[in-house]
Each structure stands twice: as structure tokens, then as C-alpha cells.
Amino acid sequence: MTQPRTIEDLRSEIDQINRDLLKLLSQRAAVVAQIGHAKTQEGRPNHYDPAREEQQLRELEALNPGPFTGATVKSLFKEIFKASLALEESNDKKQLLVSRKVKKEDTVLDIDGVRIGGDAPPIIIAGPCSIESEEQMEQTAEYLAGKGVKILRGGAYKPRTSPYGFQGMGVDGLILGSRVARANKMLFVTEVMDTRDVEVVAEYADMLQVGARNMHNFALLREVGRARRPVLLKRGLSATIEEWLYAAEYILSEGNNEVILCERGIRTFEKWTRNTLDLSAVALAKQETHLPVIVDVTHAAGRRDLLIPLAKAALAVGADGIHIEVHPSPATALSDNEQQLDFAGYDRFDEALKPMMKVPAGV
């Protein structure tokens, strides 16, 4: 008659099975990592494949010899699949050019002596929503230069919700914006909306802006990446932080590492502001990426009375600069007239922010 096995013998066998399981799980994880790398190489950022997962679970349930129930087997393997997916995504993030895991130190842009990011003092990017006339741009550039602003903004091509709204002056606006910026020893940044316009915009602008509506325009992202001009990348209207960083990755992957991320508020159910400013995105982007991050308070608020407190909050959370719209006569502006500051308004804005503009805030 066979003697029953002792508890010690059974535990010893369990220990060996645990070691075997660990070895198999490690082998499985190594294969998973290779699959994740292959997906990244193929340009497939979405690692989760629900159809593939369901197929595996069905096969395992059918092969289950017991004594675990089918539901228990599915539950156990779902945890293994979950850990595997996390491994794939973690390895993918480590390879992203925007990631701090690839480049630990802050990227600091130096554009003709204007430093942005890292230990550089916060910068101000200011100017009208749209370039409308020579007089308007000359007055604005001269005024802002006198206040120490080094980067002049102004839209030559304007994306408008209505096709009948003012669409900008086009090339004439580029020439005008570039001329007045240089006359006042400023840099000029303007939005590019079409891959066909990148070359001509890059000819006149010191920095190319990709607007919120074009953050998912991957052909445009690649084209500005090839233009070898610094790029100001605004977060999309309803984009996640991950999507925003992947958009920046498109630009960096083309060899252009001079990218500034711009948080400008996202669309929510709130109607008292134009958008909802997501300051957590600023702090998180500064942790996850080495790129400079600035905040567009004008488009976030859509109202003048919130610009000062929002700008203070943005600088307090670690933003590398503030983007704001300024116009000689906002009441007569051809676009966004309700949210632009006049010169007196900017005086108050400048005075309120002065104590915070000397050194960047730590995060």
C-alpha cells in the first residue's frame, strides 16, 4: 500500500512548480517585449488587441483540464495579459524621443539668443490673434518690445470655425509679421495649417506653430519636423496628454528636437470659459518629457478677467512661459476680439507677473 505523501513533500513540489511557472512567465514576458518593439517599429502605438485576447481566453478555457473552473482560468490569464500589456507599453515609452527616460536633462532651446526651457527664465509670447494691417502690427511690436517681450505672435493663416470668418492675410501677413519683428529685434511665430505652406512659412517665421485643430494632422507634423525650424505644438481640443506627446514624437522622429509643448485648455462641458485649462497636464508633461512647456492663457480662458490668475497658476506649476494675445484695439479686431488684451490691459498683466518671471518654478 502506497504511503500518503507528507505535507513537506507536497510543498516541495509546489515550490518547484512555482519556479517553473516563474521561468515560463519570464520567457513569455521576453516574447511580449519583442512583440511590443515590433509594433512600435511598424508605427502601431496601440498595443491592446481585444480580439487577440478573447481568442486566447477561449482556447485556454476549452483546454482547461480542471480542477479550476473556466471562469477562474480566464481570470488568472487576464491578469497575466494585463501585466504583459503594461510591459509592452512601458518599453514603448522608454523608446520615445520625447521621454525623460531617453533624455533626462531638460531641452533648452536657444533661438538667436532667446532661451526657452530648463533653467531659463519664463518667456512671454505675445501679439494679436490675426495679422490685420501694417499699422496694427507696427504698434503692437513696438509696444511689446518696449515691455521686454522677445517673441511676437500673429496669425497669417487663420483656422476659423466658420468658413466665412476672417481667414488671415496669407503670405502678405507673413512678410509683414516678419518685418516688424525684425525691426524690433524680436522673433516671429505664426501658425502653419497646410503641408503645402510649410516652406513659405518657414522662410519668414522663426518658429512654426501647429494649432490645436491640427495636432492630429500627422502629415503636417512630419513636414514641420523636416523644416528645421522650432515648433510650438498646441494640445488638441480634446486630446489626451499621451496623444499630445505622441504628436510631438512625430516631429522629433523627423530629426527636429526643437519642440515647445503648449497647453491651451481642452474642451469640456464647462461653458463659462472658452476651454478648461488643464494645469495638471503642464506638471505631468514636465515630468514625462524633457521638452519645454508653455501655457496659452488666452485660448484657455476666452475672457480677459481670468488671464492674470491663470498665468500665475501656470508659472507656479512649472510652465516655461506664457502665450497671450495682445491687440491695439481689441474691440475692432477681426477675430477673437473678446479675449485679447489692449496695451493698458497688458500693462496690468505684466506688472502682476513680474515677481514670477525671474526664475522658473520647480515642480
Short mmCIF file of C-alpha atoms in Angstrom, two decimals:
data_model
loop_
_atom_site.label_atom_id
_atom_site.label_comp_id
_atom_site.label_asym_id
_atom_site.label_seq_id
_atom_site.Cartn_x
_atom_site.Cartn_y
_atom_site.Cartn_z
CA MET A 1 0.00 0.00 0.00
CA THR A 2 1.37 3.39 -1.06
CA GLN A 3 2.15 5.71 1.81
CA PRO A 4 0.47 9.15 1.54
CA ARG A 5 2.89 11.92 0.73
CA THR A 6 3.87 14.22 3.52
CA ILE A 7 2.97 17.90 3.56
CA GLU A 8 6.68 18.70 3.27
CA ASP A 9 6.95 16.64 0.06
CA LEU A 10 3.87 18.30 -1.41
CA ARG A 11 5.15 21.76 -0.51
CA SER A 12 8.48 20.94 -2.07
CA GLU A 13 6.69 20.00 -5.29
CA ILE A 14 4.67 23.25 -5.15
CA ASP A 15 7.91 25.20 -4.75
CA GLN A 16 9.35 23.55 -7.87
CA ILE A 17 6.16 24.24 -9.84
CA ASN A 18 6.35 27.91 -8.74
CA ARG A 19 9.91 28.10 -10.04
CA ASP A 20 8.85 26.50 -13.32
CA LEU A 21 5.91 28.91 -13.63
CA LEU A 22 8.19 31.89 -12.97
CA LYS A 23 10.59 30.69 -15.65
CA LEU A 24 7.74 30.29 -18.16
CA LEU A 25 6.27 33.68 -17.25
CA SER A 26 9.67 35.30 -17.76
CA GLN A 27 10.03 33.58 -21.14
CA ARG A 28 6.54 34.78 -22.06
CA ALA A 29 7.42 38.35 -20.96
CA ALA A 30 10.54 38.33 -23.15
CA VAL A 31 8.45 37.39 -26.19
CA VAL A 32 5.87 40.05 -25.26
CA ALA A 33 8.62 42.68 -25.16
CA GLN A 34 9.72 41.65 -28.68
CA ILE A 35 6.12 41.94 -29.91
CA GLY A 36 5.84 45.41 -28.39
CA HIS A 37 9.07 46.50 -30.07
CA ALA A 38 7.86 45.15 -33.41
CA LYS A 39 4.59 47.10 -33.07
CA THR A 40 6.49 50.29 -32.33
CA GLN A 41 8.72 49.77 -35.38
CA GLU A 42 5.60 49.34 -37.50
CA GLY A 43 4.14 52.59 -36.15
CA ARG A 44 1.38 50.90 -34.13
CA PRO A 45 1.18 52.79 -30.79
CA ASN A 46 -1.97 50.93 -29.67
CA HIS A 47 -0.71 47.72 -28.10
CA TYR A 48 -4.02 46.37 -26.84
CA ASP A 49 -5.69 43.87 -29.16
CA PRO A 50 -9.04 42.81 -27.64
CA ALA A 51 -9.81 40.30 -30.42
CA ARG A 52 -6.48 38.53 -29.85
CA GLU A 53 -7.06 38.46 -26.08
CA GLU A 54 -10.56 36.99 -26.45
CA GLN A 55 -9.25 34.31 -28.82
CA GLN A 56 -6.59 33.22 -26.31
CA LEU A 57 -9.08 33.11 -23.44
CA ARG A 58 -11.49 30.94 -25.43
CA GLU A 59 -8.71 28.47 -26.31
CA LEU A 60 -7.47 28.27 -22.72
CA GLU A 61 -10.97 27.73 -21.39
CA ALA A 62 -11.50 24.93 -23.89
CA LEU A 63 -8.20 23.26 -22.94
CA ASN A 64 -8.79 23.57 -19.18
CA PRO A 65 -8.42 20.11 -17.57
CA GLY A 66 -9.57 21.31 -14.13
CA PRO A 67 -9.82 21.44 -11.19
CA PHE A 68 -10.02 25.26 -11.68
CA THR A 69 -13.26 26.43 -13.26
CA GLY A 70 -13.21 28.06 -16.67
CA ALA A 71 -14.00 31.43 -15.07
CA THR A 72 -11.03 31.08 -12.71
CA VAL A 73 -8.68 30.18 -15.58
CA LYS A 74 -9.87 33.22 -17.54
CA SER A 75 -9.39 35.45 -14.50
CA LEU A 76 -5.83 34.21 -13.92
CA PHE A 77 -4.79 34.68 -17.53
CA LYS A 78 -6.42 38.10 -17.73
CA GLU A 79 -4.02 39.22 -15.00
CA ILE A 80 -1.09 37.79 -17.00
CA PHE A 81 -2.33 39.60 -20.14
CA LYS A 82 -2.74 42.84 -18.16
CA ALA A 83 0.84 42.66 -16.87
CA SER A 84 2.09 41.84 -20.36
CA LEU A 85 0.30 44.85 -21.86
CA ALA A 86 1.80 47.11 -19.18
CA LEU A 87 5.25 45.74 -20.06
CA GLU A 88 4.71 46.44 -23.78
CA GLU A 89 3.57 50.00 -23.13
CA SER A 90 6.33 50.66 -20.60
CA ASN A 91 9.02 49.54 -23.04
CA ASP A 92 7.40 51.65 -25.77
CA LYS A 93 7.51 54.78 -23.61
CA LYS A 94 11.17 54.20 -22.81
CA GLN A 95 11.96 54.41 -26.52
CA LEU A 96 10.04 57.64 -27.21
CA LEU A 97 12.32 60.54 -28.10
CA VAL A 98 10.14 62.89 -26.05
CA SER A 99 10.57 60.80 -22.90
CA ARG A 100 12.76 61.70 -19.94
CA LYS A 101 13.76 58.04 -19.90
CA VAL A 102 15.59 58.71 -23.16
CA LYS A 103 16.86 62.22 -22.28
CA LYS A 104 16.91 63.04 -18.58
CA GLU A 105 18.05 66.66 -18.79
CA ASP A 106 15.73 69.46 -19.91
CA THR A 107 15.86 70.50 -23.54
CA VAL A 108 16.69 74.21 -23.69
CA LEU A 109 16.02 75.95 -26.98
CA ASP A 110 18.32 78.82 -27.95
CA ILE A 111 16.77 80.74 -30.84
CA ASP A 112 19.02 83.65 -31.75
CA GLY A 113 19.85 84.20 -28.09
CA VAL A 114 16.32 83.66 -26.75
CA ARG A 115 16.48 80.69 -24.36
CA ILE A 116 13.38 78.63 -23.61
CA GLY A 117 13.12 75.80 -21.09
CA GLY A 118 15.31 74.35 -18.38
CA ASP A 119 16.84 76.98 -16.10
CA ALA A 120 15.98 79.87 -18.44
CA PRO A 121 13.54 82.49 -17.06
CA PRO A 122 9.95 82.07 -18.27
CA ILE A 123 9.28 83.67 -21.64
CA ILE A 124 6.30 85.61 -22.95
CA ILE A 125 4.93 85.04 -26.44
CA ALA A 126 2.53 87.86 -27.27
CA GLY A 127 0.79 89.55 -30.17
CA PRO A 128 -2.55 89.74 -31.92
CA CYS A 129 -4.70 86.78 -32.88
CA SER A 130 -4.58 87.80 -36.54
CA ILE A 131 -2.26 89.98 -38.57
CA GLU A 132 -4.65 92.61 -39.92
CA SER A 133 -2.69 95.66 -41.03
CA GLU A 134 0.72 97.30 -41.09
CA GLU A 135 -0.33 99.89 -38.51
CA GLN A 136 -1.69 97.25 -36.14
CA MET A 137 1.46 95.13 -36.27
CA GLU A 138 3.90 98.03 -36.01
CA GLN A 139 2.11 99.43 -32.95
CA THR A 140 1.92 96.03 -31.27
CA ALA A 141 5.51 95.01 -31.96
CA GLU A 142 6.92 98.35 -30.81
CA TYR A 143 4.84 98.30 -27.63
CA LEU A 144 5.65 94.66 -26.71
CA ALA A 145 9.36 95.06 -27.47
CA GLY A 146 9.34 98.01 -25.06
CA LYS A 147 7.92 95.68 -22.39
CA GLY A 148 10.74 93.19 -22.93
CA VAL A 149 8.79 90.63 -24.97
CA LYS A 150 11.16 88.73 -27.28
CA ILE A 151 8.69 86.66 -29.31
CA LEU A 152 5.93 88.22 -31.41
CA ARG A 153 2.96 86.10 -32.46
CA GLY A 154 0.42 86.80 -35.16
CA GLY A 155 -1.70 84.64 -37.44
CA ALA A 156 -1.22 84.96 -41.18
CA TYR A 157 -3.34 81.88 -41.85
CA LYS A 158 -6.32 81.56 -39.52
CA PRO A 159 -8.30 78.35 -38.88
CA ARG A 160 -11.85 79.54 -38.19
CA THR A 161 -14.90 77.57 -37.12
CA SER A 162 -16.95 79.40 -39.75
CA PRO A 163 -15.69 79.32 -43.36
CA TYR A 164 -16.93 82.90 -43.68
CA GLY A 165 -14.76 84.31 -40.87
CA PHE A 166 -11.55 86.25 -41.49
CA GLN A 167 -9.01 83.70 -42.74
CA GLY A 168 -5.88 85.85 -42.50
CA MET A 169 -3.67 87.79 -44.91
CA GLY A 170 -1.63 84.79 -46.07
CA VAL A 171 1.83 85.49 -47.48
CA ASP A 172 1.36 89.25 -47.12
CA GLY A 173 0.79 88.66 -43.42
CA LEU A 174 3.94 86.55 -43.18
CA ILE A 175 6.02 89.29 -44.78
CA LEU A 176 4.53 91.94 -42.51
CA GLY A 177 4.91 89.92 -39.31
CA SER A 178 8.50 89.01 -40.12
CA ARG A 179 9.44 92.59 -40.98
CA VAL A 180 8.04 94.24 -37.85
CA ALA A 181 9.50 91.52 -35.62
CA ARG A 182 12.97 92.04 -37.02
CA ALA A 183 12.65 95.80 -36.87
CA ASN A 184 12.02 95.45 -33.13
CA LYS A 185 14.64 92.71 -32.58
CA MET A 186 12.00 90.07 -31.87
CA LEU A 187 11.41 86.52 -33.06
CA PHE A 188 8.27 85.82 -35.09
CA VAL A 189 5.99 82.81 -34.56
CA THR A 190 2.95 82.06 -36.68
CA GLU A 191 0.68 79.13 -37.40
CA VAL A 192 1.09 76.82 -40.38
CA MET A 193 -2.03 74.89 -41.37
CA ASP A 194 -1.14 73.05 -44.57
CA THR A 195 1.80 70.91 -45.63
CA ARG A 196 1.94 72.97 -48.83
CA ASP A 197 2.59 76.14 -46.81
CA VAL A 198 5.39 74.88 -44.56
CA GLU A 199 8.19 76.02 -46.85
CA VAL A 200 6.93 79.58 -47.29
CA VAL A 201 6.00 79.98 -43.60
CA ALA A 202 9.44 78.70 -42.57
CA GLU A 203 11.00 81.28 -44.88
CA TYR A 204 9.54 84.15 -42.82
CA ALA A 205 8.90 82.73 -39.34
CA ASP A 206 11.48 81.90 -36.68
CA MET A 207 9.09 79.40 -35.11
CA LEU A 208 6.24 77.37 -36.62
CA GLN A 209 3.03 76.92 -34.67
CA VAL A 210 0.90 73.81 -35.07
CA GLY A 211 -2.53 74.76 -33.76
CA ALA A 212 -4.93 72.73 -31.65
CA ARG A 213 -7.05 71.78 -34.66
CA ASN A 214 -4.00 70.36 -36.44
CA MET A 215 -2.39 68.45 -33.59
CA HIS A 216 -3.65 65.21 -35.18
CA ASN A 217 -2.57 66.24 -38.70
CA PHE A 218 0.24 63.70 -38.89
CA ALA A 219 1.38 64.69 -42.39
CA LEU A 220 1.79 68.29 -41.17
CA LEU A 221 3.64 67.14 -38.05
CA ARG A 222 6.14 65.23 -40.18
CA GLU A 223 6.54 68.16 -42.55
CA VAL A 224 7.31 70.69 -39.81
CA GLY A 225 9.70 68.12 -38.37
CA ARG A 226 11.64 68.30 -41.64
CA ALA A 227 11.52 72.11 -41.81
CA ARG A 228 14.32 72.54 -39.26
CA ARG A 229 12.51 75.37 -37.52
CA PRO A 230 11.50 75.35 -33.83
CA VAL A 231 7.89 74.18 -33.46
CA LEU A 232 5.25 75.37 -31.00
CA LEU A 233 2.84 72.43 -30.66
CA LYS A 234 -0.56 73.18 -29.13
CA ARG A 235 -2.54 70.45 -27.42
CA GLY A 236 -5.63 69.37 -29.36
CA LEU A 237 -9.14 70.40 -28.38
CA SER A 238 -9.91 67.07 -26.71
CA ALA A 239 -6.52 65.38 -26.86
CA THR A 240 -5.17 63.24 -24.05
CA ILE A 241 -1.72 64.01 -22.71
CA GLU A 242 -0.46 60.80 -24.33
CA GLU A 243 -1.80 61.86 -27.73
CA TRP A 244 -0.17 65.27 -27.30
CA LEU A 245 3.22 63.70 -26.58
CA TYR A 246 2.86 61.27 -29.49
CA ALA A 247 2.17 64.28 -31.75
CA ALA A 248 5.47 65.78 -30.54
CA GLU A 249 7.12 62.42 -31.22
CA TYR A 250 6.14 62.72 -34.89
CA ILE A 251 8.13 65.97 -35.09
CA LEU A 252 11.14 64.66 -33.17
CA SER A 253 11.20 61.46 -35.24
CA GLU A 254 11.93 63.59 -38.31
CA GLY A 255 15.10 64.93 -36.68
CA ASN A 256 13.73 68.16 -35.18
CA ASN A 257 14.16 68.22 -31.38
CA GLU A 258 13.30 71.91 -31.01
CA VAL A 259 9.70 71.48 -29.89
CA ILE A 260 7.75 73.51 -27.35
CA LEU A 261 4.57 71.98 -25.94
CA CYS A 262 1.69 74.41 -25.41
CA GLU A 263 -1.26 73.65 -23.14
CA ARG A 264 -4.22 75.81 -24.22
CA GLY A 265 -7.14 74.23 -22.44
CA ILE A 266 -9.28 71.31 -23.51
CA ARG A 267 -12.96 71.09 -24.40
CA THR A 268 -15.23 70.01 -21.54
CA PHE A 269 -18.89 70.52 -20.59
CA GLU A 270 -17.99 73.87 -18.93
CA LYS A 271 -19.41 76.94 -20.72
CA TRP A 272 -18.23 79.80 -18.52
CA THR A 273 -14.76 79.64 -20.06
CA ARG A 274 -13.78 79.03 -23.67
CA ASN A 275 -11.88 75.89 -22.66
CA THR A 276 -10.81 74.22 -19.41
CA LEU A 277 -7.18 74.89 -18.59
CA ASP A 278 -5.52 71.62 -17.55
CA LEU A 279 -2.64 72.63 -15.29
CA SER A 280 -2.11 69.01 -14.25
CA ALA A 281 -1.07 68.41 -17.89
CA VAL A 282 1.69 71.01 -17.51
CA ALA A 283 3.11 69.39 -14.38
CA LEU A 284 2.80 65.90 -15.86
CA ALA A 285 4.34 66.88 -19.20
CA LYS A 286 7.30 68.40 -17.34
CA GLN A 287 7.79 65.07 -15.54
CA GLU A 288 7.29 62.78 -18.51
CA THR A 289 9.15 64.78 -21.16
CA HIS A 290 12.26 66.92 -21.41
CA LEU A 291 10.62 69.44 -23.74
CA PRO A 292 9.71 73.00 -22.66
CA VAL A 293 6.04 73.51 -21.79
CA ILE A 294 4.21 76.83 -22.03
CA VAL A 295 0.58 77.82 -21.40
CA ASP A 296 -1.74 79.76 -23.70
CA VAL A 297 -3.99 81.51 -21.18
CA THR A 298 -5.91 83.45 -23.84
CA HIS A 299 -7.50 80.43 -25.51
CA ALA A 300 -7.90 78.62 -22.22
CA ALA A 301 -9.99 81.36 -20.64
CA GLY A 302 -11.56 83.18 -23.58
CA ARG A 303 -12.09 86.11 -21.20
CA ARG A 304 -9.76 88.87 -20.07
CA ASP A 305 -10.59 88.84 -16.35
CA LEU A 306 -9.04 85.38 -15.84
CA LEU A 307 -5.74 85.88 -17.66
CA ILE A 308 -3.67 87.09 -14.71
CA PRO A 309 -4.68 84.36 -12.20
CA LEU A 310 -4.36 81.64 -14.84
CA ALA A 311 -0.90 82.87 -15.87
CA LYS A 312 0.22 82.95 -12.23
CA ALA A 313 -1.06 79.41 -11.71
CA ALA A 314 0.69 78.22 -14.87
CA LEU A 315 4.03 79.66 -13.75
CA ALA A 316 3.55 78.26 -10.24
CA VAL A 317 3.06 74.75 -11.62
CA GLY A 318 6.29 74.97 -13.63
CA ALA A 319 5.41 76.37 -17.07
CA ASP A 320 8.36 77.67 -19.08
CA GLY A 321 6.37 80.59 -20.44
CA ILE A 322 3.05 82.22 -21.20
CA HIS A 323 1.32 82.70 -24.55
CA ILE A 324 -1.10 85.65 -24.66
CA GLU A 325 -2.90 87.71 -27.30
CA VAL A 326 -2.47 91.50 -27.37
CA HIS A 327 -4.09 93.96 -29.80
CA PRO A 328 -4.03 97.79 -30.02
CA SER A 329 -7.84 97.88 -30.21
CA PRO A 330 -9.45 94.52 -29.33
CA ALA A 331 -12.96 95.90 -29.91
CA THR A 332 -12.20 96.30 -33.62
CA ALA A 333 -10.17 93.08 -34.03
CA LEU A 334 -11.22 90.84 -36.90
CA SER A 335 -11.02 87.69 -34.72
CA ASP A 336 -11.21 86.80 -31.01
CA ASN A 337 -11.91 90.40 -30.02
CA GLU A 338 -13.46 89.40 -26.68
CA GLN A 339 -10.30 87.76 -25.30
CA GLN A 340 -7.38 89.92 -26.44
CA LEU A 341 -5.75 92.46 -24.12
CA ASP A 342 -5.24 96.07 -25.12
CA PHE A 343 -2.00 97.81 -24.15
CA ALA A 344 -3.34 99.07 -20.81
CA GLY A 345 -4.54 95.57 -20.02
CA TYR A 346 -1.14 94.13 -20.83
CA ASP A 347 0.49 96.74 -18.57
CA ARG A 348 -1.52 95.33 -15.67
CA PHE A 349 -0.77 91.77 -16.76
CA ASP A 350 2.96 92.48 -16.98
CA GLU A 351 3.07 94.16 -13.59
CA ALA A 352 1.19 91.30 -11.90
CA LEU A 353 3.53 88.64 -13.32
CA LYS A 354 6.86 90.42 -12.80
CA PRO A 355 7.67 88.73 -9.47
CA MET A 356 7.27 85.31 -11.07
CA MET A 357 9.20 85.94 -14.29
CA LYS A 358 12.75 85.89 -12.97
CA VAL A 359 13.33 82.18 -12.43
CA PRO A 360 11.33 79.10 -13.44
CA ALA A 361 9.30 77.44 -10.72
CA GLY A 362 10.38 73.99 -9.58
CA VAL A 363 7.93 71.13 -9.98
#
